[in-house]
Coordinates of C-alpha atoms in Angstrom, one line a residue:
X22 CA 143.8 122.4 71.1
X23 CA 144.3 126.1 71.7
X24 CA 144.8 128.9 74.1
X25 CA 141.7 131.0 75.1
X26 CA 141.3 134.2 77.0
X27 CA 139.0 137.2 77.5
X28 CA 137.0 139.3 79.9
X29 CA 133.4 139.9 80.9
X30 CA 132.2 142.9 82.9
X31 CA 130.2 142.6 86.1
X32 CA 129.1 146.2 85.7
X33 CA 128.3 147.7 82.4
X34 CA 129.6 151.2 83.3
X35 CA 133.2 150.1 83.6
X36 CA 135.7 151.8 81.2
X37 CA 136.1 150.6 77.7
X38 CA 138.4 147.7 77.1
X39 CA 140.1 147.6 73.7
X40 CA 141.1 144.6 71.5
X41 CA 144.7 145.4 72.5
X42 CA 143.9 144.0 76.0
X43 CA 142.9 140.7 74.4
X44 CA 145.8 140.8 71.9
X45 CA 148.3 141.1 74.7
X46 CA 146.8 138.1 76.4
X47 CA 146.9 136.1 73.3
X48 CA 150.6 137.0 72.7
X49 CA 151.5 135.6 76.1
X50 CA 150.6 132.0 75.0
X51 CA 151.6 131.7 71.3
X52 CA 152.9 128.2 71.8
X53 CA 149.4 127.0 72.5
X54 CA 148.3 128.2 69.1
X55 CA 150.9 128.9 66.5
X56 CA 148.5 128.4 63.6
X57 CA 146.3 131.4 64.0
X58 CA 144.8 134.1 66.2
X59 CA 141.5 135.9 66.6
X60 CA 139.8 138.5 68.8
X61 CA 136.2 139.5 69.4
X62 CA 134.6 142.4 71.3
X63 CA 130.9 142.5 72.2
X64 CA 129.3 145.6 70.6
X65 CA 128.5 147.2 74.0
X66 CA 131.9 146.3 75.3
X67 CA 130.4 143.9 77.9
X68 CA 132.7 141.1 77.0
X69 CA 135.6 140.1 74.7
X70 CA 137.3 136.9 73.7
X71 CA 140.7 135.9 72.3
X72 CA 142.0 132.7 70.8
X73 CA 145.3 131.2 69.7
X74 CA 144.8 128.3 67.4
X75 CA 146.5 124.9 67.1
X76 CA 144.7 123.4 64.1
X77 CA 143.6 119.8 64.7
X78 CA 140.1 119.3 63.4
X79 CA 138.9 121.2 60.3
X80 CA 142.0 123.1 59.3
X81 CA 140.0 125.7 57.2
X82 CA 139.8 129.4 58.1
X83 CA 136.0 128.9 58.5
X84 CA 136.8 127.0 61.7
X85 CA 138.8 129.8 63.3
X86 CA 137.8 131.3 66.7
X87 CA 136.3 133.1 68.4
X88 CA 133.3 131.7 66.6
X89 CA 129.6 132.8 66.6
X90 CA 126.3 131.5 65.4
X91 CA 124.8 133.1 62.3
X92 CA 123.2 136.1 64.0
X93 CA 126.0 136.7 66.5
X94 CA 123.9 136.0 69.6
X95 CA 126.2 133.1 70.8
X96 CA 130.0 133.5 70.7
X97 CA 132.5 130.9 71.9
X98 CA 136.2 130.5 72.4
X99 CA 137.2 126.9 73.1
X100 CA 140.2 124.9 74.0
X101 CA 140.1 121.1 73.6
X102 CA 138.5 118.4 71.4
X103 CA 135.0 117.0 71.3
X104 CA 135.5 113.4 70.1
X105 CA 131.8 112.7 69.4
X106 CA 131.1 115.9 67.6
X107 CA 129.9 114.2 64.4
X108 CA 127.2 112.3 66.3
X109 CA 126.0 115.6 68.0
X110 CA 126.1 117.4 64.6
X111 CA 123.9 114.7 63.0
X112 CA 121.4 115.1 65.8
X113 CA 121.3 118.9 65.4
X114 CA 121.1 118.7 61.6
X115 CA 117.9 116.7 62.0
X116 CA 116.2 119.7 63.6
X117 CA 116.7 121.7 60.4
X118 CA 117.2 124.9 62.6
X119 CA 120.9 125.7 61.9
X120 CA 123.0 127.0 59.1
X121 CA 126.4 125.4 59.1
X122 CA 129.4 127.5 58.1
X123 CA 132.1 124.7 58.4
X124 CA 132.3 121.2 57.0
X125 CA 133.3 119.5 60.3
X126 CA 134.3 121.9 63.1
X127 CA 133.7 120.6 66.6
X128 CA 133.6 124.3 67.7
X129 CA 130.6 125.0 65.6
X130 CA 128.9 121.9 67.0
X131 CA 129.3 123.4 70.5
X132 CA 127.8 126.8 69.4
X133 CA 124.6 125.1 68.0
X134 CA 124.4 122.6 70.9
X135 CA 124.3 125.5 73.3
X136 CA 121.6 127.1 71.2
X137 CA 119.6 123.9 71.3
X138 CA 120.0 122.7 74.8
X139 CA 121.4 125.6 76.8
X140 CA 124.0 124.7 79.4
X141 CA 122.7 121.2 79.5
X142 CA 124.5 120.6 76.2
X143 CA 127.5 119.6 78.4
X144 CA 125.8 116.2 79.1
X145 CA 126.3 115.3 75.5
X146 CA 130.0 116.1 75.1
X147 CA 132.6 113.4 75.1
X148 CA 136.0 115.0 75.2
X149 CA 138.4 117.5 77.0
X150 CA 137.6 121.1 77.0
X151 CA 137.8 124.6 78.5
X152 CA 135.0 126.7 77.1
X153 CA 133.9 130.3 77.3
X154 CA 130.5 131.3 76.0
X155 CA 128.9 134.7 75.6
X156 CA 125.1 134.6 75.3
X157 CA 124.1 138.0 73.9
X158 CA 120.4 137.3 74.2
X159 CA 120.6 137.0 78.0
X160 CA 123.8 138.9 78.5
X161 CA 125.1 135.8 80.2
X162 CA 128.7 134.4 80.3
X163 CA 129.8 130.8 81.0
X164 CA 133.3 129.5 81.8
X165 CA 133.4 125.7 81.8
X166 CA 136.1 123.1 82.6
X167 CA 135.7 119.5 81.4
X168 CA 134.5 116.7 83.7
X169 CA 138.0 115.3 84.6
X170 CA 139.9 118.6 84.5
X171 CA 142.2 117.6 81.6
X172 CA 142.3 121.2 80.4
X173 CA 143.0 124.2 82.7
X174 CA 141.2 127.5 82.8
X175 CA 142.1 130.4 85.2
X176 CA 140.3 133.6 86.1
X177 CA 140.5 136.6 88.3
X178 CA 138.2 139.6 89.2
X179 CA 139.6 143.1 89.3
X180 CA 137.6 146.3 89.3
X181 CA 134.4 144.4 88.5
X182 CA 135.9 142.7 85.5
X183 CA 136.4 139.0 85.2
X184 CA 139.5 138.1 83.2
X185 CA 140.1 134.5 82.2
X186 CA 142.8 132.6 80.3
X187 CA 144.3 129.2 79.6
X188 CA 147.5 130.3 81.3
X189 CA 148.2 132.5 84.3
X190 CA 150.9 134.4 82.5
X191 CA 148.3 135.6 80.0
X192 CA 146.4 137.2 82.9
X193 CA 149.6 138.7 84.3
X194 CA 150.2 140.3 80.9
X195 CA 147.2 142.7 81.5
X196 CA 147.1 142.5 85.3
X197 CA 150.7 142.5 86.5
X198 CA 149.6 143.4 90.0
X199 CA 148.3 139.9 90.5
X200 CA 151.6 138.5 91.7
X201 CA 151.2 138.2 95.4
X202 CA 151.6 134.8 97.1
X203 CA 148.4 133.1 98.4
X204 CA 149.9 131.9 101.7
X205 CA 147.2 129.3 102.4
X206 CA 147.9 127.8 98.9
X207 CA 151.6 127.9 99.7
X208 CA 151.0 125.8 102.8
X209 CA 148.9 123.4 100.8
X210 CA 151.5 123.2 98.1
X211 CA 153.9 121.9 100.7
X212 CA 151.6 118.9 101.1
X213 CA 150.3 118.2 97.6
X214 CA 153.2 119.3 95.3
X215 CA 150.6 121.5 93.6
X216 CA 147.8 123.9 94.6
X217 CA 144.3 122.4 95.2
X218 CA 141.4 124.0 93.4
X219 CA 140.2 126.5 93.3
X220 CA 143.2 128.4 94.6
X221 CA 146.4 129.1 92.8
X222 CA 149.7 130.2 94.3
X223 CA 148.8 133.7 93.2
X224 CA 146.4 135.5 95.5
X225 CA 143.2 136.5 93.7
X226 CA 143.7 134.2 90.7
X227 CA 141.6 131.0 90.6
X228 CA 141.2 127.9 88.5
X229 CA 137.8 126.5 87.7
X230 CA 137.3 123.1 89.3
X231 CA 137.0 120.0 87.2
X232 CA 133.4 119.2 86.1
X233 CA 132.3 122.8 87.0
X234 CA 131.0 125.9 85.3
X235 CA 131.1 129.5 86.4
X236 CA 128.3 131.8 85.3
X237 CA 128.2 135.6 85.2
X238 CA 124.9 137.3 84.8
X239 CA 125.1 141.0 85.5
X240 CA 127.0 141.4 88.7
X241 CA 126.0 138.0 89.9
X242 CA 128.5 135.1 89.8
X243 CA 127.5 131.5 90.4
X244 CA 129.4 128.3 90.3
X245 CA 128.1 124.7 90.0
X246 CA 129.6 121.3 89.8
X247 CA 127.8 119.8 86.8
X248 CA 129.5 116.4 86.9
X249 CA 130.5 114.0 89.6
X250 CA 131.5 110.4 88.7
X251 CA 129.7 109.2 91.8
X252 CA 126.4 110.1 90.2
X253 CA 127.1 107.6 87.3
X254 CA 128.1 104.4 89.2
X255 CA 126.7 101.3 87.5
X256 CA 125.5 99.2 90.5
X257 CA 124.7 96.3 88.2
X258 CA 128.5 95.5 88.0
X259 CA 128.4 94.6 91.7
X260 CA 126.8 91.3 90.6
X261 CA 128.7 90.9 87.3
X262 CA 131.2 88.0 86.7
X263 CA 134.8 88.9 86.3
X264 CA 134.6 87.8 82.6
X265 CA 131.8 90.2 82.0
X266 CA 133.8 93.1 83.6
X267 CA 136.8 92.2 81.4
X268 CA 134.7 92.4 78.3
X269 CA 133.3 95.8 79.4
X270 CA 136.8 97.1 80.0
X271 CA 138.0 96.0 76.6
X272 CA 135.0 97.4 74.8
X273 CA 135.0 100.8 76.5
X274 CA 138.7 101.2 76.3
X275 CA 138.7 100.4 72.6
X276 CA 136.0 103.0 72.1
X277 CA 137.9 105.6 74.1
X278 CA 141.1 105.0 72.0
X279 CA 139.3 104.9 68.7
X280 CA 137.5 108.2 69.5
X281 CA 140.9 109.8 70.1
X282 CA 142.2 108.9 66.7
X283 CA 139.9 111.6 65.2
X284 CA 142.2 114.3 63.7
X285 CA 143.1 116.1 60.5
X286 CA 146.8 116.1 61.5
X287 CA 149.2 113.2 62.4
X288 CA 148.7 111.4 65.8
X289 CA 151.3 109.4 67.7
X290 CA 151.7 107.6 71.0
X291 CA 154.0 108.1 74.0
X292 CA 155.4 104.6 74.6
X293 CA 157.4 103.7 77.8
X294 CA 156.8 100.0 77.7
X295 CA 154.5 99.9 80.7
X296 CA 150.9 98.4 80.6
X297 CA 149.2 101.8 80.0
X298 CA 151.3 103.1 77.2
X299 CA 151.6 99.7 75.6
X300 CA 147.8 99.2 75.7
X301 CA 147.4 102.6 74.1
X302 CA 149.8 101.7 71.4
X303 CA 148.2 98.3 70.6
X304 CA 144.6 99.6 70.5
X305 CA 145.6 102.7 68.5
X306 CA 147.4 100.5 66.0
X307 CA 144.3 98.4 65.5
X308 CA 142.4 101.3 64.1
X309 CA 145.1 103.6 62.6
X310 CA 145.7 103.3 58.9
X311 CA 149.4 103.1 58.1
X312 CA 152.4 103.0 60.5
X313 CA 152.0 104.4 64.0
X314 CA 154.7 106.6 65.4
X315 CA 155.7 106.0 69.0
X316 CA 158.0 108.0 71.3
X317 CA 160.1 107.1 74.3
X318 CA 162.7 109.0 76.4
X319 CA 165.2 107.8 79.0
X320 CA 168.5 108.5 80.6
X321 CA 172.1 107.6 80.3
X322 CA 173.0 104.0 81.3
X323 CA 175.0 105.2 84.3
X324 CA 171.9 106.6 86.0
X325 CA 171.5 104.8 89.3
X326 CA 168.0 105.9 90.5
X327 CA 166.1 105.2 87.3
X328 CA 166.3 102.0 85.2
X329 CA 166.0 102.4 81.4
X330 CA 162.8 101.2 79.9
X331 CA 164.0 101.4 76.3
X332 CA 164.1 97.6 76.1
X333 CA 160.4 97.3 76.9
X334 CA 159.4 100.1 74.7
X335 CA 161.2 98.5 71.7
X336 CA 159.6 95.2 72.5
X337 CA 156.1 96.8 72.3
X338 CA 157.1 98.7 69.2
X339 CA 158.1 95.6 67.4
X340 CA 155.0 93.8 68.6
X341 CA 152.7 96.6 67.2
X342 CA 155.0 97.3 64.2
X343 CA 155.3 101.0 65.0
X344 CA 157.8 103.6 63.7
X345 CA 159.7 104.1 67.0
X346 CA 161.7 107.1 68.1
X347 CA 163.9 107.5 71.2
X348 CA 165.8 110.2 73.0
X349 CA 168.3 110.1 75.9
X350 CA 168.0 113.0 78.3
X351 CA 171.4 114.1 79.6
X352 CA 171.9 115.9 82.9
X353 CA 173.0 119.0 81.0
X354 CA 169.7 119.0 79.0
X355 CA 167.7 118.6 82.1
X356 CA 169.4 121.5 83.9
X357 CA 169.3 123.8 80.8
X358 CA 165.5 123.2 80.5
X359 CA 164.6 124.1 84.1
X360 CA 164.2 127.9 83.6
X361 CA 161.9 127.3 80.6
X362 CA 160.0 124.7 82.6
X363 CA 159.4 127.2 85.5
X364 CA 158.0 129.7 83.0
X365 CA 155.7 127.2 81.4
X366 CA 154.3 125.9 84.7
X367 CA 152.7 129.2 85.7
X368 CA 152.6 128.0 89.3
X369 CA 154.8 125.2 90.7
X370 CA 154.0 121.7 89.5
X371 CA 156.6 120.0 91.7
X372 CA 156.9 116.8 89.8
X373 CA 160.3 116.3 88.1
X374 CA 158.5 114.2 85.4
X375 CA 157.8 117.6 83.8
X376 CA 161.3 117.2 82.3
X377 CA 160.8 113.9 80.5
X378 CA 157.3 114.9 79.5
X379 CA 158.7 118.0 77.8
X380 CA 161.4 116.0 76.0
X381 CA 159.1 113.2 74.8
X382 CA 156.7 115.9 73.6
X383 CA 159.5 117.7 71.8
X384 CA 160.6 114.4 70.2
X385 CA 157.1 113.8 68.9
X386 CA 156.7 117.3 67.5
X387 CA 160.1 117.2 65.8
X388 CA 159.1 114.0 64.0
X389 CA 155.9 115.2 62.4
X390 CA 153.3 114.6 65.1
X391 CA 150.8 117.2 66.3
X392 CA 148.7 115.0 68.6
X393 CA 149.9 112.2 71.0
X394 CA 148.0 109.6 73.1
X395 CA 149.2 109.4 76.8
X396 CA 148.5 106.9 79.5
X397 CA 147.6 109.1 82.6
X398 CA 144.7 107.9 84.8
X399 CA 145.1 104.1 84.7
X400 CA 147.0 103.8 88.0
X401 CA 144.4 105.9 89.8
X402 CA 141.5 103.8 88.4
X403 CA 143.0 100.3 88.8
X404 CA 145.0 100.4 92.0
X405 CA 148.3 100.8 90.2
X406 CA 150.5 102.2 92.9
X407 CA 152.4 100.0 95.4
X408 CA 152.1 102.5 98.2
X409 CA 148.3 102.2 97.9
X410 CA 148.7 98.7 99.3
X411 CA 150.5 100.1 102.3
X412 CA 147.7 102.6 102.9
X413 CA 145.1 99.8 102.5
X414 CA 146.8 97.6 105.1
X415 CA 147.1 100.5 107.5
X416 CA 143.5 101.3 107.0
X417 CA 142.5 97.8 108.0
X418 CA 144.4 98.3 111.3
X419 CA 142.9 101.8 111.7
X420 CA 139.4 100.3 111.3
X421 CA 139.7 97.9 114.2
X422 CA 137.1 99.0 116.8
X423 CA 138.3 100.1 120.2
X424 CA 141.9 100.9 119.3
X425 CA 141.8 104.7 119.8
X426 CA 143.5 104.4 123.1
X427 CA 146.4 102.5 121.5
X428 CA 146.8 105.2 118.8
X429 CA 146.9 108.0 121.3
X430 CA 149.4 106.1 123.4
X431 CA 151.6 105.5 120.3
X432 CA 151.4 109.3 119.5
X433 CA 152.7 110.0 123.0
X434 CA 155.4 107.4 122.5
X435 CA 156.6 109.2 119.3
X436 CA 156.3 112.6 120.9
X437 CA 158.7 111.6 123.7
X438 CA 161.3 110.6 121.1
X439 CA 161.0 113.6 118.9
X440 CA 159.6 111.6 116.0
X441 CA 156.9 114.1 115.1
X442 CA 158.2 114.4 111.5
X443 CA 158.1 110.7 110.8
X444 CA 155.6 108.9 108.6
X445 CA 154.2 106.7 111.4
X446 CA 153.5 109.8 113.5
X447 CA 151.6 111.4 110.6
X448 CA 149.5 108.3 110.1
X449 CA 148.7 108.2 113.9
X450 CA 147.9 111.9 113.9
X451 CA 145.4 111.4 111.1
X452 CA 143.9 108.4 112.8
X453 CA 143.4 110.1 116.1
X454 CA 141.7 113.0 114.4
X455 CA 139.5 110.6 112.5
X456 CA 140.7 111.9 109.2
X457 CA 141.3 109.5 106.2
X458 CA 144.8 108.1 106.3
X459 CA 145.1 108.7 102.5
X460 CA 145.1 112.3 101.4
X461 CA 146.8 112.1 98.0
X462 CA 148.9 109.8 95.9
X463 CA 151.6 112.4 96.0
X464 CA 152.6 114.1 99.3
X465 CA 155.6 116.3 99.9
X466 CA 155.8 117.2 103.6
X467 CA 153.6 116.1 106.5
X468 CA 151.7 118.5 108.8
X469 CA 154.2 118.4 111.6
X470 CA 157.1 118.9 109.2
X471 CA 155.4 121.9 107.7
X472 CA 154.7 123.4 111.1
X473 CA 158.5 123.4 111.7
X474 CA 159.3 124.6 108.1
X475 CA 157.1 127.6 108.0
X476 CA 157.7 130.9 109.8
X477 CA 156.0 131.8 113.1
X478 CA 154.0 134.4 111.3
X479 CA 152.5 131.8 108.9
X480 CA 151.8 129.4 111.8
X481 CA 150.0 132.2 113.7
X482 CA 148.1 133.3 110.6
X483 CA 146.9 129.8 109.7
X484 CA 146.2 128.9 113.4
X485 CA 144.9 125.3 113.6
X486 CA 144.5 125.0 109.8
X487 CA 145.7 121.7 108.2
X488 CA 145.8 120.8 104.5
X489 CA 143.1 118.2 105.1
X490 CA 140.7 121.2 104.9
X491 CA 141.6 121.5 101.2
X492 CA 140.3 118.0 100.5
X493 CA 137.6 117.8 103.2
X494 CA 134.7 118.7 100.9
X495 CA 135.8 115.9 98.5
X496 CA 135.9 113.4 101.4
X497 CA 132.5 114.5 102.8
X498 CA 131.0 114.2 99.3
X499 CA 132.5 110.8 98.9
X500 CA 131.2 109.5 102.2
X501 CA 127.8 110.9 101.5
X502 CA 127.4 109.7 97.9
X503 CA 129.6 106.7 97.2
X504 CA 127.5 103.5 96.7
X505 CA 130.6 101.5 97.8
X506 CA 132.6 103.7 100.2
X507 CA 135.6 101.4 100.3
X508 CA 139.1 102.8 101.1
X509 CA 140.3 101.9 97.6
X510 CA 137.4 103.8 96.1
X511 CA 138.3 106.8 98.3
X512 CA 141.9 106.7 97.1
X513 CA 140.7 106.7 93.5
X514 CA 138.2 109.4 94.0
X515 CA 140.6 111.6 95.9
X516 CA 143.2 111.5 93.2
X517 CA 140.6 111.9 90.4
X518 CA 139.5 115.2 92.1
X519 CA 142.9 116.6 93.1
X520 CA 146.2 114.9 92.1
X521 CA 145.2 114.0 88.6
X522 CA 143.8 117.3 87.4
X523 CA 146.1 119.7 89.2
X524 CA 149.4 117.8 89.1
X525 CA 149.6 114.9 86.6
X526 CA 147.4 116.4 83.9
X527 CA 148.8 119.9 84.3
X528 CA 152.4 118.6 83.8
X529 CA 151.2 117.0 80.5
X530 CA 149.3 120.1 79.5
X531 CA 152.0 122.7 80.3
X532 CA 154.9 120.7 78.9
X533 CA 153.3 119.5 75.7
X534 CA 151.8 122.8 74.9
X535 CA 155.2 124.4 75.2
X536 CA 156.0 122.7 71.9
X537 CA 152.5 123.0 70.5
X538 CA 151.6 119.4 70.9
X539 CA 148.1 118.2 71.9
X540 CA 147.9 115.2 74.3
X541 CA 144.9 113.0 74.6
X542 CA 144.1 110.7 77.6
X543 CA 142.0 107.6 76.6
X544 CA 142.0 106.2 80.2
X545 CA 140.3 109.4 81.4
X546 CA 137.4 109.2 78.9
X547 CA 134.6 109.9 81.3
X548 CA 132.6 106.8 80.2
X549 CA 135.6 104.7 80.9
X550 CA 136.2 106.4 84.3
X551 CA 132.5 105.7 85.2
X552 CA 133.0 102.0 84.3
X553 CA 136.2 101.7 86.2
X554 CA 134.8 103.4 89.3
X555 CA 131.8 101.0 89.1
X556 CA 134.0 97.8 89.4
X557 CA 133.6 96.3 92.8
X558 CA 136.6 96.6 95.2
X559 CA 136.8 92.8 95.6
X560 CA 137.5 92.5 91.9
X561 CA 140.1 95.3 91.8
X562 CA 142.0 94.1 94.9
X563 CA 141.8 90.4 94.1
X564 CA 144.9 88.7 95.6
X565 CA 146.4 92.1 96.5
X566 CA 147.7 92.3 92.9
X567 CA 148.0 95.8 91.4
X568 CA 145.9 96.3 88.4
X569 CA 144.5 92.7 88.5
X570 CA 141.4 93.3 86.4
X571 CA 143.1 95.6 83.9
X572 CA 146.0 93.0 83.4
X573 CA 143.4 90.3 82.7
X574 CA 141.6 92.6 80.3
X575 CA 144.7 93.4 78.2
X576 CA 146.0 89.8 78.0
X577 CA 146.3 89.0 74.3
X578 CA 146.3 92.7 73.4
X579 CA 149.9 93.2 74.6
X580 CA 152.7 90.7 75.4
X581 CA 152.4 89.0 78.9
X582 CA 156.0 90.0 79.5
X583 CA 155.0 93.6 79.6
X584 CA 151.8 93.0 81.6
X585 CA 153.5 91.1 84.4
X586 CA 156.9 92.8 84.6
X587 CA 157.7 94.8 87.7
X588 CA 156.0 98.2 87.6
X589 CA 158.2 101.2 87.0
X590 CA 156.6 104.6 86.9
X591 CA 157.5 107.3 84.5
X592 CA 160.1 109.2 86.5
X593 CA 163.3 111.3 86.6
X594 CA 166.6 110.5 88.3
X595 CA 166.6 113.6 90.5
X596 CA 168.9 112.2 93.1
X597 CA 171.5 111.5 90.5
X598 CA 171.2 115.0 89.2
X599 CA 171.5 116.4 92.7
X600 CA 175.0 114.8 93.0
X601 CA 176.3 117.2 90.4
X602 CA 175.9 121.0 89.8
X603 CA 172.1 120.8 90.2
X604 CA 172.5 120.0 93.9
X605 CA 174.5 123.2 94.5
X606 CA 172.0 125.2 92.4
X607 CA 169.2 123.8 94.4
X608 CA 170.6 124.8 97.8
X609 CA 171.5 128.3 96.6
X610 CA 168.0 128.8 95.1
X611 CA 166.1 127.5 98.1
X612 CA 168.2 129.5 100.6
X613 CA 167.7 132.6 98.5
X614 CA 164.0 132.3 99.0
X615 CA 164.2 131.3 102.6
X616 CA 166.5 134.3 103.5
X617 CA 164.5 136.9 101.4
X618 CA 161.0 136.0 102.5
X619 CA 159.2 135.5 105.8
X620 CA 157.6 132.3 104.7
X621 CA 160.0 129.9 106.2
X622 CA 161.7 129.3 109.6
X623 CA 165.3 130.1 108.6
X624 CA 167.1 128.1 111.2
X625 CA 165.1 125.0 110.5
X626 CA 165.5 125.3 106.7
X627 CA 169.3 126.0 106.9
X628 CA 169.7 122.9 109.0
X629 CA 167.5 120.8 106.6
X630 CA 169.6 121.8 103.6
X631 CA 172.8 120.6 105.3
X632 CA 171.6 117.1 104.7
X633 CA 172.2 115.2 101.5
X634 CA 169.5 116.4 99.0
X635 CA 166.6 114.1 98.3
X636 CA 163.3 114.2 96.3
X637 CA 161.7 116.6 98.9
X638 CA 164.3 119.2 98.0
X639 CA 163.1 119.1 94.4
X640 CA 159.7 120.3 95.6
X641 CA 161.4 123.3 97.4
X642 CA 163.7 123.9 94.4
X643 CA 160.7 124.2 92.1
X644 CA 159.0 126.5 94.5
X645 CA 162.0 128.8 94.9
X646 CA 162.6 129.1 91.2
X647 CA 158.9 130.0 90.7
X648 CA 159.2 132.6 93.4
X649 CA 162.3 134.1 91.8
X650 CA 160.7 134.2 88.4
X651 CA 157.2 135.4 89.2
X652 CA 157.3 137.1 92.7
X653 CA 160.8 138.4 93.6

């Protein structure tokens, strides 16, 4: 796990770029790679790479990056881990073509795999990655993000030079002028708590989409999605018995966890006591030699809006015989961390869970662990959210033929009572426009709310734009390609393409890398995702029980008391924090942004902030602090 950066020229006659340019970019993300640093410049100054190293696999200097093949015709800088690299290396060794400089570096495997198979080598990788490759034979550059989007990669084009990095702040280091707000992205942020790909909140800075490569050849830039889970659905599962599906889940998940034990440094597990983290702990303990370290954070007992999970985490720790560590996050700790959190986020990731993710990462790092297993992805794959049931039931109603007249009459009913900002109104608005009722597993403000929140200038500029346009291509692709286009599969597919990579996985990446900790995500192994997305809806939704088939699959692996306890997501007691000094800080910060920009309707926002603060205000608080740090 590392930080990568660099540039490639679209026109060869551009001015010389020195290694200082790359050095400055590397310096902006030292926490991603405290164990080493390297730079490379192409001899004609057409490209240059930088790398900050967090040593995980092959700790020798020979495995340092940027890395080239023997004759220097292929150069790579790479962030991530390839879990099946030994299998690929054996396949390459059989050809007898390649001289190996390292004993077991996954980076060197990528170099030779590209030599052997070209860009199609991506089909063989099992892991998480952001990769930059310079092919000196063809003067061709590749920028690649892994299938699920676990690792981020950003880029911008300025004066016919493409500059890329693992963090936006690294780009800002050499291109400080790239600090203007992308106003369409700002409007989308108010819906999704993050910025949908490929935009960022900075105008002119982009993020590569999950499962996508960007190629530069001369002054031509092309982009292609090389992976879509819908192309890998196993239709044979539509006729499989539940017992067979359970066996497949157990087998594939064991493989995913076992692959993620590969490391030359200590590996631990984040353990909250829920199904996902407990399953990770149990399966990891099956294959890990010696005692496994597990980590849990919580809040003081007097917290009202979040119940402690320490009891359940301890239960699982005792069951799996782990070496367990806990930390209680106080309100003062949470408040003191917020400025550092904003800096680390690069662009707002308006999920307060960033705070506990940071503290559990810090706890792991302080107790000798460099790699941690995390449980993201299970809820999206196995119907783990209670509000998904509500959406599913609403969709049944919405699918009744001949009810459009009723929906339009109900819209008029709400209009007459000034209920345009309500949840029922938004559902009816989507239904009458024939949009899917579900846009994302995390929504901040509805379209009618946003229309009142933003300034007249923003409304005029965006005209009839709604944030559905940000996910419309995903919806159209799903409706065209999904073998079973059920509403449940749409919810999973939507979040796999948007909420997971740009919100949930980014909060893990940004907060863990702040303390130089690598996080691995077994539930998002692409083979496991393909299996989960192939399971028939009738099996997943059996009896309207959340995670029905996953619960059956982990019976006997973890205690039933943990499987069938009431679900409690990993969260943060924001409303409790807002009762104290944080509430006043929030109002002051948001009003500062409102009064000093023309992004918001000032009268509406002042009135809104007179109410008791709630979770929506955290989204505005995060945004305002980002604006103050990076824009103002």
